[in-house]
Tab-separated table of C-alpha atoms in Angstrom:
chain	number	residue	atom	x	y	z
A	158	MET	CA	13.580	34.638	42.740
A	159	GLY	CA	15.756	31.446	43.011
A	160	GLU	CA	13.280	29.953	45.441
A	161	GLU	CA	10.372	30.900	43.156
A	162	ASN	CA	12.020	29.243	40.144
A	163	LYS	CA	12.648	26.137	42.237
A	164	MET	CA	8.961	25.859	43.190
A	165	LYS	CA	7.869	26.279	39.584
A	166	ASN	CA	10.325	23.668	38.380
A	167	ARG	CA	9.192	21.166	41.030
A	168	ALA	CA	5.581	21.748	40.104
A	169	LEU	CA	6.315	20.989	36.425
A	170	GLU	CA	8.403	17.934	37.406
A	171	LEU	CA	5.358	16.700	39.410
A	172	LEU	CA	3.127	17.234	36.321
A	173	ARG	CA	5.633	15.223	34.251
A	174	GLY	CA	5.398	12.349	36.716
A	175	ILE	CA	1.571	12.465	36.806
A	176	SER	CA	1.491	12.512	32.934
A	177	ALA	CA	3.683	9.403	32.794
A	178	PHE	CA	1.300	7.672	35.218
A	179	GLY	CA	-1.608	8.644	32.966
A	180	ILE	CA	0.104	7.385	29.813
A	181	VAL	CA	0.525	3.945	31.337
A	182	ALA	CA	-3.329	3.602	31.301
A	183	CYS	CA	-3.314	4.004	27.490
A	184	HIS	CA	-1.983	0.487	26.995
A	185	LEU	CA	-3.881	-1.659	29.542
A	186	ASN	CA	-5.377	-4.728	27.977
A	187	LEU	CA	-8.315	-4.747	30.343
A	188	SER	CA	-9.447	-1.388	29.017
A	189	ALA	CA	-10.834	-2.905	25.881
A	190	MET	CA	-12.899	-5.362	27.896
A	191	THR	CA	-14.884	-3.162	30.289
A	192	SER	CA	-16.751	0.136	30.405
A	193	ALA	CA	-14.687	1.133	33.405
A	194	GLY	CA	-11.531	0.590	31.422
A	195	TRP	CA	-12.815	2.662	28.534
A	196	ASN	CA	-13.655	5.480	30.913
A	197	VAL	CA	-10.069	5.406	32.211
A	198	ARG	CA	-8.659	5.261	28.687
A	199	ALA	CA	-10.884	8.123	27.464
A	200	LEU	CA	-9.100	10.549	29.803
A	201	ALA	CA	-5.742	8.890	29.852
A	202	ASP	CA	-5.060	9.728	26.202
A	203	MET	CA	-5.059	13.377	27.245
A	204	ASN	CA	-1.619	12.842	28.893
A	205	VAL	CA	0.080	12.349	25.544
A	206	GLY	CA	-0.977	15.882	24.517
A	207	LEU	CA	-0.123	17.176	28.029
A	208	PHE	CA	3.451	15.854	27.608
A	209	ALA	CA	3.736	17.755	24.319
A	210	ALA	CA	2.297	20.961	25.813
A	211	LEU	CA	4.773	20.743	28.632
A	212	SER	CA	7.545	20.312	26.056
A	213	GLY	CA	6.408	23.432	24.240
A	214	PHE	CA	6.243	25.344	27.538
A	215	LEU	CA	9.827	24.427	28.335
A	216	MET	CA	10.929	24.984	24.751
A	217	TRP	CA	10.276	28.711	25.078
A	218	LYS	CA	12.500	29.274	28.053
A	219	ASN	CA	15.336	26.825	27.400
A	220	ASN	CA	16.066	27.337	23.634
A	221	ARG	CA	14.705	30.602	22.305
A	222	ASN	CA	18.163	32.179	21.850
A	223	ASP	CA	19.620	29.392	19.817
A	224	SER	CA	19.928	29.337	16.000
A	225	TRP	CA	17.817	26.697	14.285
A	226	VAL	CA	20.999	24.636	13.566
A	227	GLY	CA	22.098	24.920	17.198
A	228	TYR	CA	18.692	23.972	18.483
A	229	ALA	CA	18.288	21.057	15.976
A	230	LYS	CA	21.732	19.699	17.103
A	231	LYS	CA	20.788	19.873	20.779
A	232	ARG	CA	17.406	18.077	20.232
A	233	CYS	CA	18.878	15.407	17.965
A	234	VAL	CA	21.686	14.670	20.440
A	235	ARG	CA	19.164	14.522	23.234
A	236	LEU	CA	16.417	12.412	21.579
A	237	LEU	CA	17.853	10.363	18.712
A	238	PRO	CA	20.281	8.113	20.648
A	239	THR	CA	17.566	7.220	23.147
A	240	TYR	CA	15.075	6.705	20.334
A	241	PHE	CA	17.315	4.343	18.410
A	242	VAL	CA	18.465	2.360	21.394
A	243	TRP	CA	14.893	1.762	22.492
A	244	THR	CA	13.773	1.065	18.917
A	245	ILE	CA	16.382	-1.751	18.654
A	246	GLY	CA	15.271	-3.092	22.060
A	247	TYR	CA	11.546	-3.094	21.064
A	248	VAL	CA	12.276	-4.692	17.710
A	249	ILE	CA	13.927	-7.614	19.477
A	250	PHE	CA	11.279	-7.703	22.187
A	251	GLY	CA	8.496	-7.688	19.583
A	252	PHE	CA	10.011	-10.471	17.550
A	253	CYS	CA	10.570	-12.670	20.655
A	254	PHE	CA	7.084	-11.905	21.972
A	255	ASP	CA	5.482	-12.944	18.646
A	256	LEU	CA	7.536	-16.113	18.556
A	257	LEU	CA	7.267	-17.251	22.139
A	258	VAL	CA	3.852	-15.973	23.257
A	259	ARG	CA	1.838	-15.718	20.014
A	260	HIS	CA	3.567	-18.795	18.609
A	261	GLY	CA	4.006	-17.258	15.166
A	262	ILE	CA	5.937	-14.640	13.257
A	263	ASN	CA	4.018	-11.503	12.225
A	264	PRO	CA	4.163	-10.915	8.415
A	265	LYS	CA	5.465	-7.349	9.068
A	266	TRP	CA	8.939	-8.864	9.765
A	267	TYR	CA	9.174	-9.871	6.097
A	268	SER	CA	8.125	-6.428	4.785
A	269	ILE	CA	10.767	-4.058	3.456
A	270	SER	CA	8.565	-1.097	4.284
A	271	TYR	CA	8.651	-2.023	7.937
A	272	ILE	CA	12.257	-0.872	8.338
A	273	PRO	CA	11.664	2.785	7.375
A	274	SER	CA	8.436	2.797	9.355
A	275	VAL	CA	10.439	1.737	12.399
A	276	LEU	CA	13.232	4.254	11.879
A	277	PHE	CA	11.218	7.308	10.898
A	278	LYS	CA	7.738	6.722	12.380
A	279	GLY	CA	8.419	4.805	15.569
A	280	ASN	CA	6.471	1.682	14.611
A	281	SER	CA	8.627	-0.693	16.654
A	282	ALA	CA	6.341	-0.112	19.659
A	283	CYS	CA	2.994	1.413	20.451
A	284	HIS	CA	4.541	4.564	21.936
A	285	LEU	CA	7.933	5.294	20.357
A	286	TRP	CA	6.154	7.294	17.615
A	287	PHE	CA	5.836	10.013	20.267
A	288	LEU	CA	9.627	10.621	20.552
A	289	ILE	CA	10.255	10.905	16.859
A	290	ALA	CA	7.033	12.925	16.219
A	291	LEU	CA	7.998	15.255	19.082
A	292	LEU	CA	11.402	15.851	17.405
A	293	TYR	CA	9.691	16.551	14.088
A	294	SER	CA	7.275	18.973	15.786
A	295	GLN	CA	10.043	20.793	17.705
A	296	LEU	CA	12.294	21.254	14.659
A	297	PHE	CA	9.479	22.508	12.487
A	298	PHE	CA	7.877	24.778	15.048
A	299	TYR	CA	11.245	26.382	15.938
A	300	VAL	CA	11.321	27.944	12.471
A	301	ILE	CA	8.031	29.794	13.001
A	302	ALA	CA	8.057	30.118	16.856
A	303	LYS	CA	8.968	33.824	16.776
A	304	TYR	CA	5.864	34.542	14.692
A	305	VAL	CA	3.500	32.188	16.569
A	306	LYS	CA	3.378	33.083	20.323
A	307	GLY	CA	1.192	34.421	23.031
A	308	TRP	CA	-2.576	34.509	22.461
A	309	PHE	CA	-2.009	33.885	18.788
A	310	ALA	CA	-0.254	30.572	19.518
A	311	ILE	CA	-3.006	29.535	21.927
A	312	GLY	CA	-5.551	30.448	19.310
A	313	VAL	CA	-3.746	28.510	16.580
A	314	SER	CA	-3.500	25.517	18.987
A	315	PHE	CA	-7.204	25.515	19.710
A	316	VAL	CA	-8.376	26.030	16.165
A	317	GLY	CA	-5.841	23.362	15.125
A	318	ILE	CA	-7.228	20.835	17.568
A	319	ILE	CA	-10.782	21.486	16.291
A	320	VAL	CA	-9.743	20.937	12.704
A	321	ILE	CA	-7.700	17.814	13.510
A	322	GLY	CA	-10.532	16.388	15.629
A	323	TYR	CA	-12.414	15.747	12.344
A	324	TYR	CA	-9.414	14.408	10.448
A	325	HIS	CA	-8.941	10.603	10.356
A	326	ASP	CA	-7.479	9.806	6.888
A	327	ASN	CA	-4.053	8.781	8.119
A	328	TRP	CA	-3.452	7.800	11.725
A	329	TYR	CA	0.212	8.889	11.860
A	330	THR	CA	-0.552	12.321	10.367
A	331	TYR	CA	-3.484	12.563	12.739
A	332	TYR	CA	-1.348	11.898	15.876
A	333	LEU	CA	1.561	13.971	14.602
A	334	LEU	CA	-0.654	17.007	14.047
A	335	ARG	CA	-2.334	16.546	17.406
A	336	LEU	CA	1.030	16.468	19.177
A	337	PHE	CA	2.148	19.557	17.257
A	338	VAL	CA	-0.832	21.738	18.184
A	339	PHE	CA	-0.465	20.764	21.839
A	340	LEU	CA	3.186	21.775	21.677
A	341	VAL	CA	2.149	25.133	20.136
A	342	GLY	CA	-0.401	25.614	22.953
A	343	GLY	CA	2.205	25.015	25.677
A	344	TYR	CA	4.651	27.401	23.914
A	345	GLY	CA	1.892	30.031	23.641
A	346	ILE	CA	1.171	29.863	27.381
A	347	ARG	CA	4.858	30.291	28.249
A	348	SER	CA	5.455	33.110	25.808
A	349	LEU	CA	2.306	34.836	27.101
A	350	LEU	CA	3.397	34.625	30.746
A	351	GLU	CA	7.083	35.220	29.987
A	352	GLU	CA	8.913	35.727	33.282
A	353	LYS	CA	5.961	37.314	35.088
A	354	VAL	CA	4.365	34.173	36.521
A	355	GLU	CA	4.764	33.603	40.296
A	356	SER	CA	3.471	30.665	42.300
A	357	ASN	CA	0.015	31.574	43.531
A	358	LEU	CA	-2.245	28.999	45.334
A	359	GLN	CA	-5.445	30.921	44.646
A	360	LYS	CA	-4.825	31.137	40.899
A	361	SER	CA	-3.742	27.512	40.853
A	362	MET	CA	-7.032	26.437	42.554
A	363	ILE	CA	-9.104	28.460	40.106
A	364	TRP	CA	-7.415	26.671	37.211
A	365	PHE	CA	-7.927	23.304	38.941
A	366	ILE	CA	-11.650	24.114	39.160
A	367	ILE	CA	-11.551	24.771	35.405
A	368	VAL	CA	-9.803	21.417	34.966
A	369	ALA	CA	-12.553	19.654	36.960
A	370	ILE	CA	-15.236	21.272	34.788
A	371	GLY	CA	-13.246	20.138	31.775
A	372	ILE	CA	-13.197	16.559	33.065
A	373	ILE	CA	-16.904	16.614	33.640
A	374	ALA	CA	-17.384	17.936	30.109
A	375	HIS	CA	-14.964	15.326	28.802
A	376	TYR	CA	-17.434	12.610	29.761
A	377	GLY	CA	-20.636	14.623	29.456
A	378	PHE	CA	-20.012	15.599	25.818
A	379	SER	CA	-18.197	12.355	24.775
A	380	LYS	CA	-20.797	11.675	22.063
A	381	THR	CA	-20.903	15.155	20.575
A	382	ILE	CA	-17.364	16.616	20.794
A	383	PRO	CA	-14.294	14.875	19.373
A	384	THR	CA	-11.857	13.392	21.877
A	385	PHE	CA	-8.885	15.573	21.065
A	386	ILE	CA	-10.822	18.803	21.604
A	387	ARG	CA	-11.935	17.577	24.973
A	388	ASP	CA	-8.352	16.550	25.707
A	389	TRP	CA	-7.192	20.095	24.899
A	390	LEU	CA	-9.841	21.655	27.246
A	391	VAL	CA	-8.397	19.566	30.143
A	392	ALA	CA	-4.644	19.483	29.350
A	393	ILE	CA	-4.000	23.174	28.712
A	394	PRO	CA	-5.793	24.379	31.928
A	395	LEU	CA	-4.033	21.621	33.850
A	396	LEU	CA	-0.686	22.877	32.659
A	397	ILE	CA	-1.571	26.395	33.755
A	398	ALA	CA	-2.747	25.166	37.158
A	399	PHE	CA	0.653	23.485	37.747
A	400	VAL	CA	2.549	26.571	36.544
A	401	TYR	CA	0.941	28.488	39.426
A	402	MET	CA	1.108	25.691	41.946
A	403	PRO	CA	3.371	26.425	44.927
A	404	ILE	CA	5.404	23.510	46.354
A	405	ARG	CA	6.974	24.855	49.532
A	406	SER	CA	7.441	21.561	51.393
A	407	GLU	CA	10.891	20.265	50.821
A	408	ARG	CA	9.719	16.615	51.133
A	409	VAL	CA	6.924	17.088	48.534
A	410	GLY	CA	9.463	18.914	46.311
A	411	GLN	CA	11.820	15.991	46.467
A	412	ILE	CA	9.039	13.569	45.581
A	413	ALA	CA	8.075	15.819	42.679
A	414	GLU	CA	11.650	15.890	41.395
A	415	TRP	CA	11.894	12.119	41.589
A	416	LEU	CA	8.589	11.584	39.791
A	417	GLY	CA	9.775	13.962	37.091
A	418	ALA	CA	13.192	12.341	36.835
A	419	THR	CA	11.637	8.865	36.285
A	420	SER	CA	8.876	9.989	33.976
A	421	MET	CA	10.838	9.306	30.721
A	422	GLY	CA	11.877	5.920	31.973
A	423	VAL	CA	8.267	5.044	32.943
A	424	PHE	CA	7.152	6.178	29.484
A	425	LEU	CA	9.798	4.110	27.717
A	426	ILE	CA	9.491	0.821	29.624
A	427	HIS	CA	5.747	0.695	30.398
A	428	PRO	CA	4.641	-1.181	27.295
A	429	VAL	CA	6.777	-4.159	28.279
A	430	ILE	CA	5.147	-4.178	31.747
A	431	THR	CA	1.609	-3.856	30.433
A	432	ALA	CA	2.286	-6.603	27.917
A	433	ALA	CA	3.322	-8.878	30.790
A	434	ASN	CA	0.259	-7.839	32.822
A	435	ASN	CA	-1.947	-8.436	29.794
A	436	ILE	CA	-1.012	-12.104	29.979
A	437	TRP	CA	-1.821	-12.806	33.645
A	438	MET	CA	-4.438	-10.158	34.518
A	439	PRO	CA	-7.324	-11.680	32.460
A	440	LYS	CA	-6.538	-14.942	34.283
A	441	ALA	CA	-6.622	-13.279	37.693
A	442	PHE	CA	-9.894	-11.447	37.081
A	443	SER	CA	-12.791	-12.924	35.177
A	444	ALA	CA	-14.670	-10.828	32.662
A	445	PRO	CA	-16.513	-8.528	32.692
A	446	PHE	CA	-13.748	-6.611	34.434
A	447	GLY	CA	-14.846	-4.053	37.008
A	448	ALA	CA	-13.293	-0.735	37.855
A	449	MET	CA	-11.136	-2.311	40.616
A	450	ALA	CA	-9.468	-4.705	38.228
A	451	VAL	CA	-8.638	-1.904	35.824
A	452	LEU	CA	-7.254	0.235	38.708
A	453	ILE	CA	-5.071	-2.687	39.920
A	454	ASP	CA	-3.844	-3.282	36.377
A	455	TRP	CA	-2.977	0.464	36.040
A	456	VAL	CA	-1.297	0.978	39.431
A	457	VAL	CA	0.677	-2.326	39.305
A	458	SER	CA	1.904	-1.531	35.781
A	459	TRP	CA	3.006	1.993	36.804
A	460	MET	CA	4.624	0.887	40.085
A	461	ILE	CA	6.816	-1.774	38.303
A	462	ALA	CA	7.756	0.708	35.595
A	463	PHE	CA	8.496	3.313	38.204
A	464	ILE	CA	10.760	0.995	40.226
A	465	ILE	CA	12.726	-0.075	37.183
A	466	ALA	CA	13.123	3.528	36.043
A	467	SER	CA	14.183	4.590	39.553
A	468	ILE	CA	16.933	1.962	39.564
A	469	ALA	CA	18.045	2.789	36.030
A	470	ILE	CA	18.517	6.477	36.586
A	471	ARG	CA	20.815	5.701	39.587
A	472	VAL	CA	23.169	3.659	37.371
A	473	SER	CA	25.550	6.004	35.602
A	474	TRP	CA	25.829	4.055	32.346
A	475	LEU	CA	22.080	3.486	32.120
A	476	LYS	CA	20.854	6.970	33.085
A	477	ARG	CA	21.572	8.428	29.612
A	478	TRP	CA	18.921	6.147	28.081
A	479	TRP	CA	16.263	6.470	30.763
A	480	SER	CA	15.925	10.173	31.574
């Protein structure tokens, strides 16, 4: 049983690492300039929901016996210090970037409303909203988790993503609700499987085939089905595929663990890297940018973020803010 749990944990760590790689593609400047970039971006956004579904999956096992107060305390201690440290860092980075690169100060720096939006909505950077929105989702869902589980939770998640797919009145509410229903879906999968799941290559491959069909449908129905619904149909089966995936090779397992350990650091630092790449990449490749330019931009951005995160988690006083 110990070996079985080790394989499952390594598979999920690998999934976390792959998700971080996918999220990097969400902020590539070249994406907006080429059809190849938009095709990458169309599927890359799915990784944000996948991260939330994975969080819901782990939430069932790790915290189901805590009181709400105990759970809230653990999550706040885990997420808020990291959130505030990186928020301060990105406020400073954003101000300096505007001043030195854009040669002007954005009017938002003079707005009183910008401070609460930074503190409570993650507006200091293009991605920190995820951390605070994840905390909100986890704290709210924990209150009702015992009533929303199994097939019911998966159904609520799917119906929720359909409803949200047509809601665009407020971008923050839109993304917060999307993250929430992915979290509910991941929790539903874990509560449905409980402790019964065992690594099974055949089942894993079946679910990977379903994922492949979902990816084909993601592009084939791009004009008729809202993006978030298509994301759900890829992300949820992908999570299940990795739940069943056996990782018996010690070498592969170690790589999986390392990718998982650096995934939060890659997520946190990657906008700085993509911002730097956004300056020189358009000069290195002339428009219209082809698929190769987008791929180079993506891989280079991830590799730099991965190397920095790998170094950071090996430094004792930095690890707390990077993992």
